[in-house]
CSV table of C-alpha atoms in Angstrom, one decimal:
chain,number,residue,atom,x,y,z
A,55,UNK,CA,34.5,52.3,-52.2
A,56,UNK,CA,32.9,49.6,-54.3
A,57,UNK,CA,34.7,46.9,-55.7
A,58,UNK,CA,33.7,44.5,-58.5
A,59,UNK,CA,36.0,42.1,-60.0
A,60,UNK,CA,34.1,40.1,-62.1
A,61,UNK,CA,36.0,39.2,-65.3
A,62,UNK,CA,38.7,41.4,-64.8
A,63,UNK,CA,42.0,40.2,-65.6
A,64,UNK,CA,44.4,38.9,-63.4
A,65,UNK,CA,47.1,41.9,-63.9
A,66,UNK,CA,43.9,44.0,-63.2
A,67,UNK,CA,43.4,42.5,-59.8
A,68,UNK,CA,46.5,42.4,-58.6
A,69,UNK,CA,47.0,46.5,-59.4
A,70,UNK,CA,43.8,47.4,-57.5
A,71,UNK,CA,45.0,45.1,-54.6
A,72,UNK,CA,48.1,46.7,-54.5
A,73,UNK,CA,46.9,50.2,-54.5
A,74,UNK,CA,43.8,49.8,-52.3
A,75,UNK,CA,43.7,52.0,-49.4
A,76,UNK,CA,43.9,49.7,-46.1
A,77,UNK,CA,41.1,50.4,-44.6
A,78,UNK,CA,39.7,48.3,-47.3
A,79,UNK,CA,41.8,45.0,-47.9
A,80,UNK,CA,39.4,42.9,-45.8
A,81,UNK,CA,36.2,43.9,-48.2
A,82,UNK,CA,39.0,42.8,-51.2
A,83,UNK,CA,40.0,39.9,-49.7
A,84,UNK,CA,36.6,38.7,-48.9
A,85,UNK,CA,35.2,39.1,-52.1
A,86,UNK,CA,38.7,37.5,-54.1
A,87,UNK,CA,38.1,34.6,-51.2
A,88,UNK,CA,37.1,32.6,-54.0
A,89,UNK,CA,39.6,33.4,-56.4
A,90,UNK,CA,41.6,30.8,-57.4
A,91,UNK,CA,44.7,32.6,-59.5
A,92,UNK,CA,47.8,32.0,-58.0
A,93,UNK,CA,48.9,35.5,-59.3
A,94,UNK,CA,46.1,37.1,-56.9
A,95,UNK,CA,46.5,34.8,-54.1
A,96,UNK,CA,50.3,36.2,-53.7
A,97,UNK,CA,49.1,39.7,-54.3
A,98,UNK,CA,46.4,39.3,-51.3
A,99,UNK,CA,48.9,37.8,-49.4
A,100,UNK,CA,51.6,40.9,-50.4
A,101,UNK,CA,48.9,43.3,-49.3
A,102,UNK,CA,48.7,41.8,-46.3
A,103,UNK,CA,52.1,41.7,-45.2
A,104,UNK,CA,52.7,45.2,-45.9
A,105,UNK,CA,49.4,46.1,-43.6
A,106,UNK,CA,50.8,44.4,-41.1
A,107,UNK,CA,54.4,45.7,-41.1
A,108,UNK,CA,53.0,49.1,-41.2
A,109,UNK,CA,51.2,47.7,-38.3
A,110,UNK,CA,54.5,46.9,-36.3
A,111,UNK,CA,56.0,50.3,-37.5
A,112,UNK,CA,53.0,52.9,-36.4
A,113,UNK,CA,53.4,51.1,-32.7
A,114,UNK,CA,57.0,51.2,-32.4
A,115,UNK,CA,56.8,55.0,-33.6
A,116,UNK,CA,54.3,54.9,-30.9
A,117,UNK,CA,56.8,53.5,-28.4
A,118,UNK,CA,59.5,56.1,-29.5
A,119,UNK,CA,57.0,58.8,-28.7
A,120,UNK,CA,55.9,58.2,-25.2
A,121,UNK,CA,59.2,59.9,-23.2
A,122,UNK,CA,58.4,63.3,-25.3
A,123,UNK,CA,54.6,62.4,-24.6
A,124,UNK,CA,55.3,62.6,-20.6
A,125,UNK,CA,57.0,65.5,-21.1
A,126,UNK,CA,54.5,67.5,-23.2
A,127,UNK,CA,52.0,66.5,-19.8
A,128,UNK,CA,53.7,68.5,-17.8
A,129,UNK,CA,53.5,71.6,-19.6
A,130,UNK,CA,56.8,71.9,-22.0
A,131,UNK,CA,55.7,72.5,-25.8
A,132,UNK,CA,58.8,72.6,-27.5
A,133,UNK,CA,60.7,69.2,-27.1
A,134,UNK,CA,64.3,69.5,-28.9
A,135,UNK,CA,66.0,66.0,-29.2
A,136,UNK,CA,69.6,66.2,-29.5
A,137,UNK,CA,72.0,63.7,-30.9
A,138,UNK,CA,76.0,64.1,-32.6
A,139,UNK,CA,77.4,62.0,-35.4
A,140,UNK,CA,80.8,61.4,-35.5
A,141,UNK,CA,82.6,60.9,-32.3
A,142,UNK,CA,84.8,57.4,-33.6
A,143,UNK,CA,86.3,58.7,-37.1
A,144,UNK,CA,89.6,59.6,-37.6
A,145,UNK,CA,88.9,62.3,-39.8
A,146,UNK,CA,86.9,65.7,-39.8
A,147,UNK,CA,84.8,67.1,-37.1
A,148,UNK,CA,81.8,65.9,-34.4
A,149,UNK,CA,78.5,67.0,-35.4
A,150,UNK,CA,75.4,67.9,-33.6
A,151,UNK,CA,72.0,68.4,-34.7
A,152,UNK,CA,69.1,69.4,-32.0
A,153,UNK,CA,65.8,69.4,-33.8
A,154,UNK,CA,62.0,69.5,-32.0
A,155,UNK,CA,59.3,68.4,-34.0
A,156,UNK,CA,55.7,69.0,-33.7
A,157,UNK,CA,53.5,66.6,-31.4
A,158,UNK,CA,51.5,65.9,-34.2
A,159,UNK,CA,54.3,64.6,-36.3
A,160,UNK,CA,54.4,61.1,-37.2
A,161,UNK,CA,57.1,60.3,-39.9
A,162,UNK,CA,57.1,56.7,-40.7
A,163,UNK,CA,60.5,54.6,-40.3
A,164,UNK,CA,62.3,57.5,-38.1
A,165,UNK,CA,64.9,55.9,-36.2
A,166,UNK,CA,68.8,55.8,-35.1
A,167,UNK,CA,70.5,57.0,-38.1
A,168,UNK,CA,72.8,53.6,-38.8
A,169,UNK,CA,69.8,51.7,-38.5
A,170,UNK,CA,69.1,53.8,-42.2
A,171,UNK,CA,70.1,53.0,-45.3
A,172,UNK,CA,72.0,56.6,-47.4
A,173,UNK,CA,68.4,57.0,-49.6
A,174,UNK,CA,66.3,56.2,-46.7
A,175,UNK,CA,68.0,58.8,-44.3
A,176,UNK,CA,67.9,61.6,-47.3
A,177,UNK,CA,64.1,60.9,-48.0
A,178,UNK,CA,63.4,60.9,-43.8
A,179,UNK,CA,65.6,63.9,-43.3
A,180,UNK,CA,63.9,66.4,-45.7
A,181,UNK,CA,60.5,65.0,-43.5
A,182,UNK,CA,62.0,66.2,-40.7
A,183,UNK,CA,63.0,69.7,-42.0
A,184,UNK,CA,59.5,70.2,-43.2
A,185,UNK,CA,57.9,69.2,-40.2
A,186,UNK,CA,60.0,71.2,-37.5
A,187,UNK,CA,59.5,73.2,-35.1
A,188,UNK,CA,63.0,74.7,-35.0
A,189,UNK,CA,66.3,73.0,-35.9
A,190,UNK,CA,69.7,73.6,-35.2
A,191,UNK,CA,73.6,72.3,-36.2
A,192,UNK,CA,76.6,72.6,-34.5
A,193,UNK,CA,79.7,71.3,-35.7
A,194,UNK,CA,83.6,71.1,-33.6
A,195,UNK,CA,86.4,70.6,-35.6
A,196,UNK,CA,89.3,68.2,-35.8
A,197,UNK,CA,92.0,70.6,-33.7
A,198,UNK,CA,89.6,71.2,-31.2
A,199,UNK,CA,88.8,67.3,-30.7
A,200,UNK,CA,92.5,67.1,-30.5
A,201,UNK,CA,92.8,69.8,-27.7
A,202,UNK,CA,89.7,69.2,-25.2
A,203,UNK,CA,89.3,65.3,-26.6
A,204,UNK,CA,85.9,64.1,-28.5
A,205,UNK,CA,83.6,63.8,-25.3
A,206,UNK,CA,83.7,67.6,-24.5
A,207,UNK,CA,84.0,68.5,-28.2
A,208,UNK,CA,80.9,66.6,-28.5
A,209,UNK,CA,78.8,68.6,-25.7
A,210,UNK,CA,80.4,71.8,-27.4
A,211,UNK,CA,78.9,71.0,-30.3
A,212,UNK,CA,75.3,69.7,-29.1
A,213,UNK,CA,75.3,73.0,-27.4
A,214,UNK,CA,76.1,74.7,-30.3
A,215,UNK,CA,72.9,73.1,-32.2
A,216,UNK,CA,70.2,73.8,-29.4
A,217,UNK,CA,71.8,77.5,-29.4
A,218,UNK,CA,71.2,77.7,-33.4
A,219,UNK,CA,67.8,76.6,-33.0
A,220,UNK,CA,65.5,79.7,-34.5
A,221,UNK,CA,63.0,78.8,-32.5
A,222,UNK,CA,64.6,78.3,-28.2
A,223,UNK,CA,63.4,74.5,-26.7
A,224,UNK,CA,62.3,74.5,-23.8
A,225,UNK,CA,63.4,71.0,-22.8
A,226,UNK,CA,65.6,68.2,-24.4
A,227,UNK,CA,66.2,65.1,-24.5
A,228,UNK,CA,69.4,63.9,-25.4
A,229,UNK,CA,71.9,60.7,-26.7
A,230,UNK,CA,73.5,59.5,-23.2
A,231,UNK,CA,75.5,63.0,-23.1
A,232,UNK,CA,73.5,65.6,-20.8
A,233,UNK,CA,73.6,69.3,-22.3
A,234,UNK,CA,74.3,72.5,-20.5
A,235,UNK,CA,72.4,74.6,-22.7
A,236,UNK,CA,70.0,76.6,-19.9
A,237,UNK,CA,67.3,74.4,-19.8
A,238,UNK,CA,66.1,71.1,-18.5
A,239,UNK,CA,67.5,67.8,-20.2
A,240,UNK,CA,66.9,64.4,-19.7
A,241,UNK,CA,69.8,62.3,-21.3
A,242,UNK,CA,68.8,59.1,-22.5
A,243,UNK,CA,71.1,55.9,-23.2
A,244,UNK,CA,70.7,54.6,-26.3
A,245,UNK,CA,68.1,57.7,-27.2
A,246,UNK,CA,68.5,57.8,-31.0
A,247,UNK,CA,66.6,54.2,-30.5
A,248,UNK,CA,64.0,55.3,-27.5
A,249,UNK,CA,62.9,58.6,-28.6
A,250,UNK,CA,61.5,60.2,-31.1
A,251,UNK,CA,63.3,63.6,-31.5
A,252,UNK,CA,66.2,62.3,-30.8
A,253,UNK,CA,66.4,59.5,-33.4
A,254,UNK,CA,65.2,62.6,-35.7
A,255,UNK,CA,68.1,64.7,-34.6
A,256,UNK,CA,70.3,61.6,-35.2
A,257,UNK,CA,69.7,61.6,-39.1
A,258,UNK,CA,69.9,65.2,-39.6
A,259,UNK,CA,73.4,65.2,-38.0
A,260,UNK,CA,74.2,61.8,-40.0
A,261,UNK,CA,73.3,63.9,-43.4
A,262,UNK,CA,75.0,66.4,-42.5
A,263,UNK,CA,78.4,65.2,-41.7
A,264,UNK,CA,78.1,62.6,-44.6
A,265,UNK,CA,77.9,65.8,-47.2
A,266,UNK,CA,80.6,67.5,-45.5
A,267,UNK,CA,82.8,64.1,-46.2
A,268,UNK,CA,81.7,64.0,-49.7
A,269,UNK,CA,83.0,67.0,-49.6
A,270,UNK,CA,86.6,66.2,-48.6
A,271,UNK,CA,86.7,63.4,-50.7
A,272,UNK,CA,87.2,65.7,-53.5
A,273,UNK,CA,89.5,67.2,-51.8
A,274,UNK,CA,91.6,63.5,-50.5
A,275,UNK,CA,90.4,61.1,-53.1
A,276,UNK,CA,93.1,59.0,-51.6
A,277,UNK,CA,91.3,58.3,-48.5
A,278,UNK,CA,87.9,57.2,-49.7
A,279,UNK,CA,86.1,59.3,-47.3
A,280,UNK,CA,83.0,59.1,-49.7
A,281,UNK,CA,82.9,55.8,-48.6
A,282,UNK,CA,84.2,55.3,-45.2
A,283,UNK,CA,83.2,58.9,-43.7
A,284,UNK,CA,86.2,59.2,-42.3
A,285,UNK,CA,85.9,55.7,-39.9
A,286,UNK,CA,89.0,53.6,-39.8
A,287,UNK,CA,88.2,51.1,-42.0
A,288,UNK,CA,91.5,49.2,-43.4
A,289,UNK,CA,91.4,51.4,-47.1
A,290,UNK,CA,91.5,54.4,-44.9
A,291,UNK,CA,93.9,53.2,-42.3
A,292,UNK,CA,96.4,51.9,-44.9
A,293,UNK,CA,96.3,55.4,-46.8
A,294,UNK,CA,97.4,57.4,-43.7
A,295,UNK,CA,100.0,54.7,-43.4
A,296,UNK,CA,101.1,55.4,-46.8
A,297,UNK,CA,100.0,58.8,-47.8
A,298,UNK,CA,100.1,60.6,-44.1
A,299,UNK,CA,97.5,62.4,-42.4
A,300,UNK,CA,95.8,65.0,-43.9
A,301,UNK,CA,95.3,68.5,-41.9
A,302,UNK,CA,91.9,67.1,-41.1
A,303,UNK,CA,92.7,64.2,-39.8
A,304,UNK,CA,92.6,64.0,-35.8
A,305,UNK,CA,96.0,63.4,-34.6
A,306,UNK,CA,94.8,62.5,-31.3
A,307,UNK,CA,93.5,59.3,-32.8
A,308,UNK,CA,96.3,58.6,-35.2
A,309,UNK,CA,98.8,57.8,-31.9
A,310,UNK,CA,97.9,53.7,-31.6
A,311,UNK,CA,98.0,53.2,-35.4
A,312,UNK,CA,100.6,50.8,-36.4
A,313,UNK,CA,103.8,52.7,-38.2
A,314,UNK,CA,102.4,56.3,-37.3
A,315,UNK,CA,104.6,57.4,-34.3
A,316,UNK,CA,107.3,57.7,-37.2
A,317,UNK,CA,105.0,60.0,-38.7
A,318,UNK,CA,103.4,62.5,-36.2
């Protein structure tokens, strides 16, 4: 594309700066080089900052592709990542979430769900969904976290999502927890950081469970679980106090809170 900026204003400029395509900001600069406008000296220097952080993000998505990048080598095609949401609350089930995108997929800003701000994760998760392969939830309640405790609720449940896939993996790579779903997996500490469909798999559960607690907060305004998702932050942990558990609540976890053995 040409560019000619000859006696164009200075709010002109900076728009066609800001919405040039990359590949040309060094032509624009070059021929602005001369500008002296303040107003188009910080635009240039906007544009290029933004270049550049795109820059950093493409190679870390890069980074977080190359364990599902040795795997595809050696012959698997469909890669689920696996990751669950939920295991600290005090309230309301574990959820799982096992998703395998395509190789080609390249979403921009994927990573571990808390890393994500609430608009950022709703935008990336619909992404996801519409570049899947296959997905798959599975979701343990509170009374079965209280019987078998939140480490084998949690590989219930991330065996659940693999097994609710449409579409069966044929490998997966998982958050730390290794899953026994019939097929090799290669658990990975800190995954949701290290690896693409896992970090992926990682929202999706995270906007999941965060709609289910929406959800109960109608239910138990007291206990602000719009806002603390069912976590024991001090609101929450001082409505239990005063109000009692709830029949979602996880009585398991209640035991160590101060003025509850009068209460269970």
């Amino acid at each position: 594309m040409e560019y000619d900026f000859n006696g164009l204003p200075s709010a002109k400029v900076i728009e066609i700066v800001k919405n040039a395509p990359e590949d040309d900001f060094e032509m624009i600069a070059k021929l602005l080089s001369c500008d002296s406008r303040k107003s188009v000296a910080a635009a240039l220097s906007s544009k290029a900052k933004r270049i550049e952080a795109l820059g950093a993000e493409r190679e870390r998505l890069g980074q977080l592709k190359m364990t599902e990048a040795s795997i595809y080598s050696r012959g698997y095609k469909i890669i689920a990542g696996v990751d669950e949401v939920g295991r600290g609350p005090l309230f309301g089930p574990v959820v799982a979430a096992a998703v395998a995108m395509r190789p080609e997929s390249w979403i921009l800003y994927v990573n571990d769900s808390k890393k994500l701000s609430h608009a950022k994760r709703q935008a990336i998760s619909q992404e996801i969904l519409s570049e899947a392969i296959s997905f798959g939830i599975g979701i343990v309640e509170h009374d079965i976290i209280d019987e078998i405790n939140i480490l084998n609720a949690t590989k219930i449940a991330m065996v659940q999502a693999v097994k609710a896939m449409e579409i069966r993996a044929e490998y997966l790579i998982s958050d730390s927890v290794w899953v026994d779903a019939g097929m090799p997996c290669l658990a990975v500490d800190q995954g949701d950081e290290k690896c693409y469909s896992v970090a992926a798999a990682s929202i999706i559960a995270k906007v999941e469970r965060d709609a289910m607690m929406l959800d109960y907060a109608e239910l138990y305004p007291e206990y602000d679980l719009g806002q603390n998702k069912g976590y024991g932050t001090k609101a929450h942990i001082d409505a239990i106090l005063r109000f009692g558990p709830t029949p979602h609540h996880r009585m398991s976890f209640l035991g160590n809170l101060k003025g509850m053995g009068q209460m269970i």
